[in-house]
CSV table of N, CA and C in Angstrom, one decimal:
chain,number,residue,atom,x,y,z
L,299,MET,N,5.6,36.6,-12.9
L,299,MET,CA,4.2,35.6,-12.5
L,299,MET,C,4.3,36.6,-11.3
L,300,SER,N,3.2,36.8,-10.9
L,300,SER,CA,2.2,37.4,-9.6
L,300,SER,C,2.5,36.4,-8.4
L,301,VAL,N,2.2,36.7,-7.6
L,301,VAL,CA,2.1,35.8,-6.2
L,301,VAL,C,0.9,34.6,-5.8
L,302,ALA,N,-0.4,35.5,-6.5
L,302,ALA,CA,-1.6,34.5,-7.0
L,302,ALA,C,-0.9,33.8,-7.6
L,303,ALA,N,-0.1,33.8,-8.8
L,303,ALA,CA,-0.7,33.0,-9.9
L,303,ALA,C,1.1,31.6,-9.6
L,304,GLU,N,1.8,32.4,-8.6
L,304,GLU,CA,3.3,31.6,-7.9
L,304,GLU,C,2.5,30.3,-7.1
L,305,SER,N,1.7,30.9,-6.2
L,305,SER,CA,0.6,30.3,-5.4
L,305,SER,C,-0.2,29.4,-5.9
L,306,ILE,N,-0.4,29.4,-7.0
L,306,ILE,CA,-1.6,28.5,-8.1
L,306,ILE,C,-0.6,27.4,-8.6
L,307,THR,N,0.4,27.9,-9.0
L,307,THR,CA,1.6,26.9,-9.5
L,307,THR,C,2.4,25.8,-8.4
L,308,GLU,N,2.7,26.8,-7.1
L,308,GLU,CA,3.5,25.6,-6.1
L,308,GLU,C,1.9,24.7,-6.1
L,309,ALA,N,0.7,24.8,-5.7
L,309,ALA,CA,-0.4,24.1,-4.8
L,309,ALA,C,0.0,23.2,-6.4
L,310,ILE,N,-0.7,23.0,-7.8
L,310,ILE,CA,-0.4,22.1,-8.7
L,310,ILE,C,0.0,20.9,-7.6
L,311,THR,N,1.2,21.6,-8.6
L,311,THR,CA,2.3,20.8,-7.8
L,311,THR,C,2.7,20.0,-6.7
L,312,LEU,N,2.8,20.9,-5.7
L,312,LEU,CA,2.5,19.8,-4.4
L,312,LEU,C,1.0,19.3,-4.4
L,313,GLU,N,-0.4,19.5,-4.7
L,313,GLU,CA,-0.4,18.7,-5.2
L,313,GLU,C,-0.7,17.2,-5.7
L,314,HIS,N,0.2,16.9,-6.6
L,314,HIS,CA,0.5,15.3,-7.1
L,314,HIS,C,2.2,15.5,-6.5
L,315,GLN,N,2.9,16.2,-5.6
L,315,GLN,CA,3.4,15.7,-5.1
L,315,GLN,C,3.7,14.5,-4.4
L,316,GLN,N,4.8,13.8,-4.5
L,316,GLN,CA,5.0,11.7,-3.9
L,316,GLN,C,6.4,12.2,-3.3
L,317,GLU,N,6.5,11.4,-1.9
L,317,GLU,CA,8.3,10.9,-2.1
L,317,GLU,C,8.3,9.3,-2.3
L,318,PRO,N,8.7,9.2,-3.6
L,318,PRO,CA,8.8,8.2,-3.5
L,318,PRO,C,9.4,7.0,-3.5
L,319,ALA,N,9.1,6.2,-2.9
L,319,ALA,CA,9.2,5.0,-2.1
L,319,ALA,C,10.8,4.0,-2.6
L,320,ARG,N,11.0,4.1,-1.1
L,320,ARG,CA,12.7,4.5,-1.6
L,320,ARG,C,13.3,2.3,-1.9
L,321,PRO,N,13.8,2.3,-3.0
L,321,PRO,CA,14.2,1.2,-3.4
L,321,PRO,C,15.0,0.0,-1.8
L,322,ASP,N,16.3,1.1,-1.5
L,322,ASP,CA,17.3,0.6,-0.9
L,322,ASP,C,17.3,0.5,1.1
L,323,LEU,N,15.3,0.2,0.8
L,323,LEU,CA,14.8,0.1,2.4
L,323,LEU,C,15.8,-1.5,2.5
L,324,LEU,N,16.3,-1.2,4.1
L,324,LEU,CA,16.9,-2.7,4.8
L,324,LEU,C,15.9,-3.7,4.8
L,325,ALA,N,16.3,-4.8,5.3
L,325,ALA,CA,15.1,-5.9,5.8
L,325,ALA,C,14.2,-5.2,7.1
L,326,HIS,N,15.1,-4.6,7.6
L,326,HIS,CA,14.5,-4.1,9.0
L,326,HIS,C,14.2,-2.6,8.7
L,327,GLU,N,13.9,-2.1,8.1
L,327,GLU,CA,13.0,-1.0,7.7
L,327,GLU,C,11.3,-1.3,7.4
L,328,ARG,N,10.6,-0.3,7.4
L,328,ARG,CA,8.8,-0.3,7.4
L,328,ARG,C,8.4,0.6,7.0
L,329,VAL,N,7.8,0.5,5.4
L,329,VAL,CA,7.3,1.5,5.3
L,329,VAL,C,5.7,1.8,5.5
L,330,GLN,N,5.9,3.1,5.8
L,330,GLN,CA,4.7,3.3,6.3
L,330,GLN,C,3.7,4.1,5.6
L,331,ARG,N,2.8,4.1,4.3
L,331,ARG,CA,2.1,5.5,3.3
L,331,ARG,C,1.3,6.0,3.9
L,332,VAL,N,1.5,7.7,3.3
L,332,VAL,CA,0.7,8.4,4.6
L,332,VAL,C,0.2,9.7,3.3
L,333,LEU,N,-1.1,9.7,3.5
L,333,LEU,CA,-1.9,10.9,2.6
L,333,LEU,C,-2.1,11.6,3.7
L,334,LEU,N,-1.4,13.2,2.7
L,334,LEU,CA,-1.8,14.2,4.1
L,334,LEU,C,-2.8,15.2,2.8
L,335,ALA,N,-3.6,16.1,3.8
L,335,ALA,CA,-5.1,17.0,3.2
L,335,ALA,C,-5.0,17.5,3.1
L,336,ASP,N,-4.8,19.2,3.2
L,336,ASP,CA,-5.3,20.4,3.2
L,336,ASP,C,-4.9,21.5,2.3
L,337,ASP,N,-5.9,22.3,2.3
L,337,ASP,CA,-5.8,23.0,1.4
L,337,ASP,C,-4.3,24.3,1.5
L,338,ASP,N,-4.6,24.8,2.8
L,338,ASP,CA,-3.2,25.5,3.5
L,338,ASP,C,-2.0,24.8,2.6
L,339,VAL,N,-1.3,25.4,2.0
L,339,VAL,CA,-0.2,25.0,0.8
L,339,VAL,C,0.9,25.4,2.1
L,340,ASP,N,1.6,26.0,3.1
L,340,ASP,CA,2.2,26.0,4.1
L,340,ASP,C,2.1,25.3,5.2
L,341,LEU,N,0.7,24.9,5.8
L,341,LEU,CA,0.9,23.7,6.4
L,341,LEU,C,0.9,22.4,5.7
L,342,LEU,N,0.6,22.3,5.5
L,342,LEU,CA,1.2,21.6,4.3
L,342,LEU,C,2.7,21.2,4.3
L,343,ARG,N,3.2,21.4,3.2
L,343,ARG,CA,5.3,21.7,3.6
L,343,ARG,C,5.8,21.2,4.6
L,344,VAL,N,4.6,22.2,5.8
L,344,VAL,CA,5.6,21.6,6.9
L,344,VAL,C,5.1,20.7,7.5
L,345,LEU,N,4.2,19.9,7.3
L,345,LEU,CA,3.5,18.3,7.5
L,345,LEU,C,4.1,17.4,6.7
L,346,LEU,N,4.1,17.7,5.6
L,346,LEU,CA,5.4,16.8,4.9
L,346,LEU,C,6.9,17.2,5.2
L,347,HIS,N,7.8,17.9,5.5
L,347,HIS,CA,9.1,18.2,5.9
L,347,HIS,C,8.8,17.0,7.4
L,348,ARG,N,8.0,16.9,8.4
L,348,ARG,CA,7.9,17.0,9.7
L,348,ARG,C,8.0,15.1,9.5
L,349,VAL,N,6.5,15.3,8.5
L,349,VAL,CA,6.1,13.7,8.4
L,349,VAL,C,7.8,12.5,8.5
L,350,THR,N,8.7,13.1,7.1
L,350,THR,CA,9.6,12.6,6.0
L,350,THR,C,10.5,12.7,6.6
L,351,ALA,N,10.9,13.4,7.3
L,351,ALA,CA,12.5,13.5,8.3
L,351,ALA,C,12.6,12.4,8.8
L,352,ASP,N,13.5,12.2,9.3
L,352,ASP,CA,14.9,11.1,9.8
L,352,ASP,C,14.4,11.2,10.7
L,353,ARG,N,14.4,9.7,12.2
L,353,ARG,CA,14.0,10.1,13.5
L,353,ARG,C,14.9,8.6,14.1
L,354,PRO,N,16.4,9.3,14.8
L,354,PRO,CA,16.8,8.3,15.2
L,354,PRO,C,15.8,7.2,16.2
L,355,GLY,N,16.0,6.2,15.8
L,355,GLY,CA,14.8,4.8,16.7
L,355,GLY,C,16.1,3.5,16.8
L,356,PRO,N,15.4,2.8,17.3
L,356,PRO,CA,15.4,1.7,18.8
L,356,PRO,C,15.9,0.6,16.9
L,357,GLN,N,15.7,-0.2,16.8
L,357,GLN,CA,15.7,-1.6,16.1
L,357,GLN,C,15.0,-1.0,13.9
L,358,ARG,N,13.9,-0.5,14.9
L,358,ARG,CA,13.4,-0.6,13.7
L,358,ARG,C,12.4,1.0,12.9
L,359,VAL,N,13.1,1.0,11.8
L,359,VAL,CA,13.0,2.3,11.2
L,359,VAL,C,11.6,2.1,10.0
L,360,THR,N,11.5,3.0,10.5
L,360,THR,CA,9.8,3.4,9.9
L,360,THR,C,10.3,4.4,8.3
L,361,ARG,N,9.6,4.0,7.4
L,361,ARG,CA,10.0,5.1,5.9
L,361,ARG,C,8.7,5.1,5.7
L,362,TYR,N,8.4,6.8,4.8
L,362,TYR,CA,7.2,6.7,5.0
L,362,TYR,C,7.0,7.7,3.3
L,363,GLU,N,6.2,7.1,2.5
L,363,GLU,CA,5.7,7.2,1.7
L,363,GLU,C,4.3,7.8,1.4
L,364,VAL,N,4.6,9.9,1.1
L,364,VAL,CA,3.8,10.8,1.4
L,364,VAL,C,3.5,11.5,0.2
L,365,HIS,N,1.9,11.2,0.1
L,365,HIS,CA,1.2,11.9,-1.0
L,365,HIS,C,0.8,13.3,-0.3
L,366,THR,N,1.0,14.0,-1.2
L,366,THR,CA,-0.3,15.2,-0.7
L,366,THR,C,-1.8,15.6,-1.4
L,367,ALA,N,-2.8,15.6,-1.4
L,367,ALA,CA,-3.6,16.8,-2.0
L,367,ALA,C,-3.9,18.2,-1.6
L,368,LEU,N,-4.5,18.8,-2.1
L,368,LEU,CA,-5.7,20.0,-1.6
L,368,LEU,C,-7.3,20.6,-1.6
L,369,SER,N,-7.2,18.8,-1.8
L,369,SER,CA,-8.9,19.1,-1.7
L,369,SER,C,-9.2,17.6,-1.0
L,370,GLY,N,-10.2,17.8,-0.5
L,370,GLY,CA,-11.2,16.6,0.0
L,370,GLY,C,-11.5,15.9,-2.0
L,371,ASP,N,-11.9,16.1,-2.3
L,371,ASP,CA,-12.1,15.3,-3.8
L,371,ASP,C,-10.8,14.6,-3.9
L,372,VAL,N,-10.1,15.3,-4.0
L,372,VAL,CA,-8.8,14.6,-4.4
L,372,VAL,C,-8.0,13.6,-3.7
L,373,ALA,N,-8.3,14.5,-2.2
L,373,ALA,CA,-8.1,13.2,-1.4
L,373,ALA,C,-8.9,12.6,-1.5
L,374,LEU,N,-10.0,11.4,-1.6
L,374,LEU,CA,-10.3,10.5,-1.7
L,374,LEU,C,-10.1,9.8,-2.9
L,375,GLN,N,-9.9,10.2,-3.8
L,375,GLN,CA,-9.4,9.6,-5.2
L,375,GLN,C,-8.3,8.7,-5.2
L,376,LEU,N,-7.1,9.9,-4.2
L,376,LEU,CA,-6.2,8.7,-3.7
L,376,LEU,C,-6.4,8.2,-2.9
L,377,ALA,N,-7.1,8.1,-1.8
L,377,ALA,CA,-7.3,7.0,-1.1
L,377,ALA,C,-7.9,6.4,-0.8
L,378,MET,N,-9.1,6.1,-2.5
L,378,MET,CA,-9.5,4.8,-2.9
L,378,MET,C,-8.4,4.1,-3.9
L,379,SER,N,-7.6,5.3,-4.8
L,379,SER,CA,-6.7,4.8,-5.8
L,379,SER,C,-5.4,3.4,-5.0
L,380,LEU,N,-4.9,4.3,-3.6
L,380,LEU,CA,-4.0,3.2,-2.9
L,380,LEU,C,-4.0,3.6,-1.6
L,381,HIS,N,-3.9,2.6,-0.8
L,381,HIS,CA,-4.2,2.2,0.2
L,381,HIS,C,-2.8,2.5,0.7
L,382,PHE,N,-3.3,3.2,2.3
L,382,PHE,CA,-3.0,4.6,2.6
L,382,PHE,C,-3.1,3.5,4.0
L,383,ASP,N,-1.9,3.9,5.0
L,383,ASP,CA,-1.2,3.3,6.3
L,383,ASP,C,-2.7,4.3,7.6
L,384,VAL,N,-2.0,5.5,7.0
L,384,VAL,CA,-2.6,6.4,8.0
L,384,VAL,C,-2.9,8.0,6.7
L,385,LEU,N,-4.3,8.9,7.1
L,385,LEU,CA,-4.6,9.9,6.4
L,385,LEU,C,-4.5,10.6,7.5
L,386,LEU,N,-3.6,12.4,7.5
L,386,LEU,CA,-4.3,12.6,7.5
L,386,LEU,C,-5.0,14.3,7.3
L,387,LEU,N,-5.9,14.6,7.1
L,387,LEU,CA,-6.9,15.3,6.6
L,387,LEU,C,-7.6,16.4,7.5
L,388,ASP,N,-7.5,17.7,7.0
L,388,ASP,CA,-7.7,18.9,7.7
L,388,ASP,C,-9.2,18.8,7.2
L,389,VAL,N,-10.7,19.4,9.0
L,389,VAL,CA,-11.5,19.3,8.1
L,389,VAL,C,-12.6,20.2,7.3
L,390,GLN,N,-12.1,21.4,6.8
L,390,GLN,CA,-12.4,21.9,6.3
L,390,GLN,C,-11.7,22.3,5.1
L,391,MET,N,-11.6,22.0,3.5
L,391,MET,CA,-11.1,22.0,3.3
L,391,MET,C,-12.1,22.4,1.7
L,392,PRO,N,-12.0,22.9,0.4
L,392,PRO,CA,-12.6,23.0,-0.9
L,392,PRO,C,-13.2,21.3,-1.4
L,393,GLY,N,-14.4,21.1,-1.4
L,393,GLY,CA,-15.0,20.3,-1.8
L,393,GLY,C,-15.8,19.3,-1.1
L,394,LEU,N,-15.3,18.0,-1.0
L,394,LEU,CA,-15.4,17.7,0.6
L,394,LEU,C,-14.9,17.9,1.4
L,395,SER,N,-15.3,17.3,3.4
L,395,SER,CA,-14.6,17.9,4.2
L,395,SER,C,-14.4,16.4,4.2
L,396,GLY,N,-13.4,17.0,5.5
L,396,GLY,CA,-12.1,16.3,6.1
L,396,GLY,C,-13.2,14.7,6.6
L,397,VAL,N,-14.3,15.2,7.4
L,397,VAL,CA,-15.4,14.2,8.0
L,397,VAL,C,-16.0,13.8,6.6
L,398,GLU,N,-16.8,14.1,5.4
L,398,GLU,CA,-17.0,13.6,4.4
L,398,GLU,C,-16.2,12.7,3.4
L,399,VAL,N,-14.9,13.0,3.5
L,399,VAL,CA,-13.4,11.9,3.1
L,399,VAL,C,-13.6,10.9,4.4
L,400,THR,N,-13.6,11.2,5.6
L,400,THR,CA,-13.8,10.1,6.0
L,400,THR,C,-15.1,8.5,6.5
L,401,ARG,N,-16.2,9.9,6.3
L,401,ARG,CA,-17.0,8.9,5.8
L,401,ARG,C,-17.8,7.7,4.9
L,402,ALA,N,-17.1,8.8,3.9
L,402,ALA,CA,-16.7,7.7,2.8
L,402,ALA,C,-15.9,6.7,2.2
L,403,ILE,N,-14.4,6.5,3.4
L,403,ILE,CA,-13.5,5.6,3.4
L,403,ILE,C,-14.0,4.8,4.4
L,404,ARG,N,-14.9,5.2,5.5
L,404,ARG,CA,-14.9,4.0,5.8
L,404,ARG,C,-16.9,3.1,5.7
L,405,ARG,N,-17.2,3.8,4.3
L,405,ARG,CA,-18.0,3.0,3.8
L,405,ARG,C,-17.9,2.0,3.4
L,406,GLN,N,-16.2,1.6,2.8
L,406,GLN,CA,-16.4,1.2,1.9
L,406,GLN,C,-16.2,-0.3,3.1
L,407,GLN,N,-16.1,-1.6,2.1
L,407,GLN,CA,-16.8,-2.7,2.4
L,407,GLN,C,-15.2,-4.0,2.8
L,408,GLU,N,-14.2,-3.1,2.2
L,408,GLU,CA,-13.2,-3.7,2.0
L,408,GLU,C,-12.4,-3.8,3.5
L,409,LEU,N,-11.5,-4.6,3.9
L,409,LEU,CA,-10.3,-4.9,4.8
L,409,LEU,C,-9.4,-3.8,5.3
L,410,TRP,N,-9.1,-3.3,3.9
L,410,TRP,CA,-9.0,-2.3,4.5
L,410,TRP,C,-9.4,-1.2,5.5
L,411,GLN,N,-8.5,-0.9,6.2
L,411,GLN,CA,-9.0,0.2,6.3
L,411,GLN,C,-7.7,0.8,7.5
L,412,PRO,N,-7.3,2.6,6.6
L,412,PRO,CA,-6.0,3.2,7.4
L,412,PRO,C,-7.4,4.3,8.5
L,413,ALA,N,-5.8,4.2,9.1
L,413,ALA,CA,-6.0,5.1,10.6
L,413,ALA,C,-6.1,6.4,10.5
L,414,ILE,N,-7.1,7.3,10.4
L,414,ILE,CA,-7.9,8.4,10.0
L,414,ILE,C,-7.7,9.9,11.4
L,415,VAL,N,-6.7,10.6,10.8
L,415,VAL,CA,-6.8,11.4,11.9
L,415,VAL,C,-7.4,12.9,11.2
L,416,LEU,N,-7.9,13.0,11.5
L,416,LEU,CA,-8.5,15.2,11.3
L,416,LEU,C,-8.1,15.9,12.1
L,417,ILE,N,-8.0,17.2,11.1
L,417,ILE,CA,-6.7,18.4,12.0
L,417,ILE,C,-8.2,19.3,11.6
L,418,SER,N,-8.4,19.6,13.2
L,418,SER,CA,-9.4,20.6,13.7
L,418,SER,C,-9.2,21.8,14.1
L,419,ALA,N,-9.8,23.8,13.3
L,419,ALA,CA,-9.6,24.3,14.2
L,419,ALA,C,-11.5,24.2,14.3
L,420,PHE,N,-12.0,23.6,15.0
L,420,PHE,CA,-13.9,23.5,15.3
L,420,PHE,C,-13.4,24.1,16.6
L,421,ALA,N,-14.3,25.6,16.7
L,421,ALA,CA,-14.4,26.0,18.1
L,421,ALA,C,-15.1,25.4,19.2
L,422,ASP,N,-16.8,25.0,18.3
L,422,ASP,CA,-17.5,23.8,19.7
L,422,ASP,C,-16.5,22.6,19.9
L,423,ALA,N,-17.6,22.5,20.5
L,423,ALA,CA,-17.3,20.8,21.3
L,423,ALA,C,-18.2,19.8,20.3
L,424,GLU,N,-19.2,20.5,19.6
L,424,GLU,CA,-20.4,18.8,18.3
L,424,GLU,C,-18.9,18.9,17.4
L,425,GLY,N,-17.7,19.8,16.9
L,425,GLY,CA,-16.8,19.5,15.6
L,425,GLY,C,-16.4,18.0,15.6
L,426,PRO,N,-15.5,17.7,16.8
L,426,PRO,CA,-14.6,16.9,17.6
L,426,PRO,C,-15.9,15.6,17.2
L,427,GLN,N,-16.6,15.7,18.4
L,427,GLN,CA,-17.3,14.5,18.6
L,427,GLN,C,-18.5,13.9,16.6
L,428,GLU,N,-18.6,15.4,16.1
L,428,GLU,CA,-19.0,14.5,14.1
L,428,GLU,C,-17.6,13.4,14.2
L,429,ALA,N,-16.4,14.0,14.1
L,429,ALA,CA,-15.4,13.8,13.8
L,429,ALA,C,-15.5,12.7,13.9
L,430,LEU,N,-15.4,12.2,15.2
L,430,LEU,CA,-15.1,10.4,15.6
L,430,LEU,C,-16.0,9.8,15.1
L,431,GLN,N,-17.7,10.7,14.7
L,431,GLN,CA,-18.5,9.4,14.6
L,431,GLN,C,-18.1,9.1,13.3
L,432,ALA,N,-18.3,10.1,12.3
L,432,ALA,CA,-17.8,9.7,10.8
L,432,ALA,C,-16.8,8.6,10.9
L,433,GLY,N,-16.3,8.3,11.9
L,433,GLY,CA,-14.8,6.5,12.1
L,433,GLY,C,-13.9,7.8,12.2
L,434,ALA,N,-13.6,8.9,12.0
L,434,ALA,CA,-12.1,9.3,12.9
L,434,ALA,C,-11.4,8.7,14.0
L,435,ASP,N,-10.3,8.4,13.8
L,435,ASP,CA,-9.9,7.4,15.2
L,435,ASP,C,-8.7,8.5,15.3
L,436,ALA,N,-9.1,9.3,15.6
L,436,ALA,CA,-8.3,11.1,16.1
L,436,ALA,C,-8.3,12.5,15.7
L,437,VAL,N,-8.7,13.6,16.5
L,437,VAL,CA,-9.1,14.4,16.4
L,437,VAL,C,-8.0,15.3,16.9
L,438,VAL,N,-6.9,16.3,15.8
L,438,VAL,CA,-5.5,17.2,16.9
L,438,VAL,C,-6.2,18.9,15.9
L,439,HIS,N,-6.0,19.7,17.2
L,439,HIS,CA,-7.1,20.5,17.3
L,439,HIS,C,-5.6,21.6,16.5
L,440,LYS,N,-6.1,22.9,16.0
L,440,LYS,CA,-5.4,23.6,15.4
L,440,LYS,C,-5.0,24.8,16.1
L,441,PRO,N,-4.0,25.6,17.1
L,441,PRO,CA,-2.9,25.2,16.6
L,441,PRO,C,-2.4,24.0,16.5
L,442,PHE,N,-1.3,23.3,16.3
L,442,PHE,CA,-0.7,22.1,17.6
L,442,PHE,C,0.6,22.2,17.5
L,443,THR,N,1.6,21.4,18.2
L,443,THR,CA,2.5,20.5,18.3
L,443,THR,C,3.2,19.8,17.5
L,444,LEU,N,4.3,19.6,17.4
L,444,LEU,CA,4.5,18.5,16.1
L,444,LEU,C,4.5,17.0,17.4
L,445,ALA,N,4.8,17.5,19.4
L,445,ALA,CA,4.2,16.2,20.0
L,445,ALA,C,3.1,16.3,19.6
L,446,THR,N,2.2,16.6,19.7
L,446,THR,CA,0.4,17.0,19.5
L,446,THR,C,0.3,15.7,18.7
L,447,LEU,N,0.6,16.3,17.1
L,447,LEU,CA,0.4,15.5,15.8
L,447,LEU,C,1.1,13.9,15.9
L,448,ARG,N,2.2,13.7,16.3
L,448,ARG,CA,2.3,12.2,16.6
L,448,ARG,C,1.5,12.0,17.6
L,449,GLU,N,0.6,12.2,18.4
L,449,GLU,CA,0.5,11.5,19.6
L,449,GLU,C,-1.3,10.8,18.8
L,450,GLY,N,-1.5,12.8,17.9
L,450,GLY,CA,-2.1,11.7,17.5
L,450,GLY,C,-2.7,10.7,16.5
L,451,ILE,N,-1.3,10.9,16.2
L,451,ILE,CA,-1.2,9.5,14.7
L,451,ILE,C,-0.8,8.4,15.3
L,452,GLN,N,0.0,8.3,16.6
L,452,GLN,CA,0.0,6.7,17.3
L,452,GLN,C,-1.6,6.1,18.1
L,453,GLN,N,-2.0,7.1,18.5
L,453,GLN,CA,-3.6,6.9,19.0
L,453,GLN,C,-4.1,6.6,18.2
L,454,ALA,N,-4.3,7.4,16.7
L,454,ALA,CA,-4.7,7.0,15.4
L,454,ALA,C,-5.0,4.8,14.9
L,455,SER,N,-3.5,5.0,15.5
L,455,SER,CA,-3.0,3.5,14.5
L,455,SER,C,-2.9,2.4,15.9
L,456,TRP,N,-3.4,2.8,16.1
L,456,TRP,CA,-3.6,1.7,17.9
L,456,TRP,C,-4.7,1.8,17.4
L,457,ARG,N,-5.5,2.9,18.1
L,457,ARG,CA,-6.7,2.3,17.4
L,457,ARG,C,-7.0,1.1,16.3
L,458,ARG,N,-7.2,1.7,15.7
L,458,ARG,CA,-7.0,0.8,14.1
L,458,ARG,C,-6.3,0.0,13.9
L,459,THR,N,-4.9,-0.4,14.4
L,459,THR,CA,-4.8,-2.0,15.1
L,459,THR,C,-5.6,-2.8,15.6
L,460,ARG,N,-6.3,-2.3,16.1
L,460,ARG,CA,-6.9,-2.7,17.7
L,460,ARG,C,-8.7,-3.2,17.1
L,461,CYS,N,-8.4,-2.4,16.3
L,461,CYS,CA,-10.1,-2.3,15.1
L,461,CYS,C,-10.4,-4.3,14.1
L,462,THR,N,-8.9,-3.8,13.6
L,462,THR,CA,-9.0,-5.1,12.6
L,462,THR,C,-8.6,-6.5,12.8
L,463,ARG,N,-7.9,-6.5,14.3
L,463,ARG,CA,-7.9,-7.9,14.8
L,463,ARG,C,-9.2,-8.5,15.2
């Protein structure tokens, strides 16, 4: 099998990959449903690993049910069918962009509105502004560190919590 064929096979497998919900969760644990969408399979794997890595915590432990998508179209379909707590969307993906997915989700009249973090390689100052105007709660710029990504997720979750109260 050629390298290109292996990449396509991996991409198709990864697009539908999901970490199953764990029935053994303790009462003090919380499950947070996360959607990772990026057309870069390698970055998606790193994000998947980083988001699902167990981190020591005080009394309340957060577990993650993670879904992935390689395109904006698939990300939107998943977001509309499964209500996520957090969406991490690349701005530039095949099909719908992360900004377009964000706009479509924010147009929904349901009470459910996830925290949305857009991952951007914008070189100009207008790109992040457009993302925030579309309804993103935070924008993280590539290249980023894990600490920067976590900060973006926390900022987005905090903003979304305040908006829904």
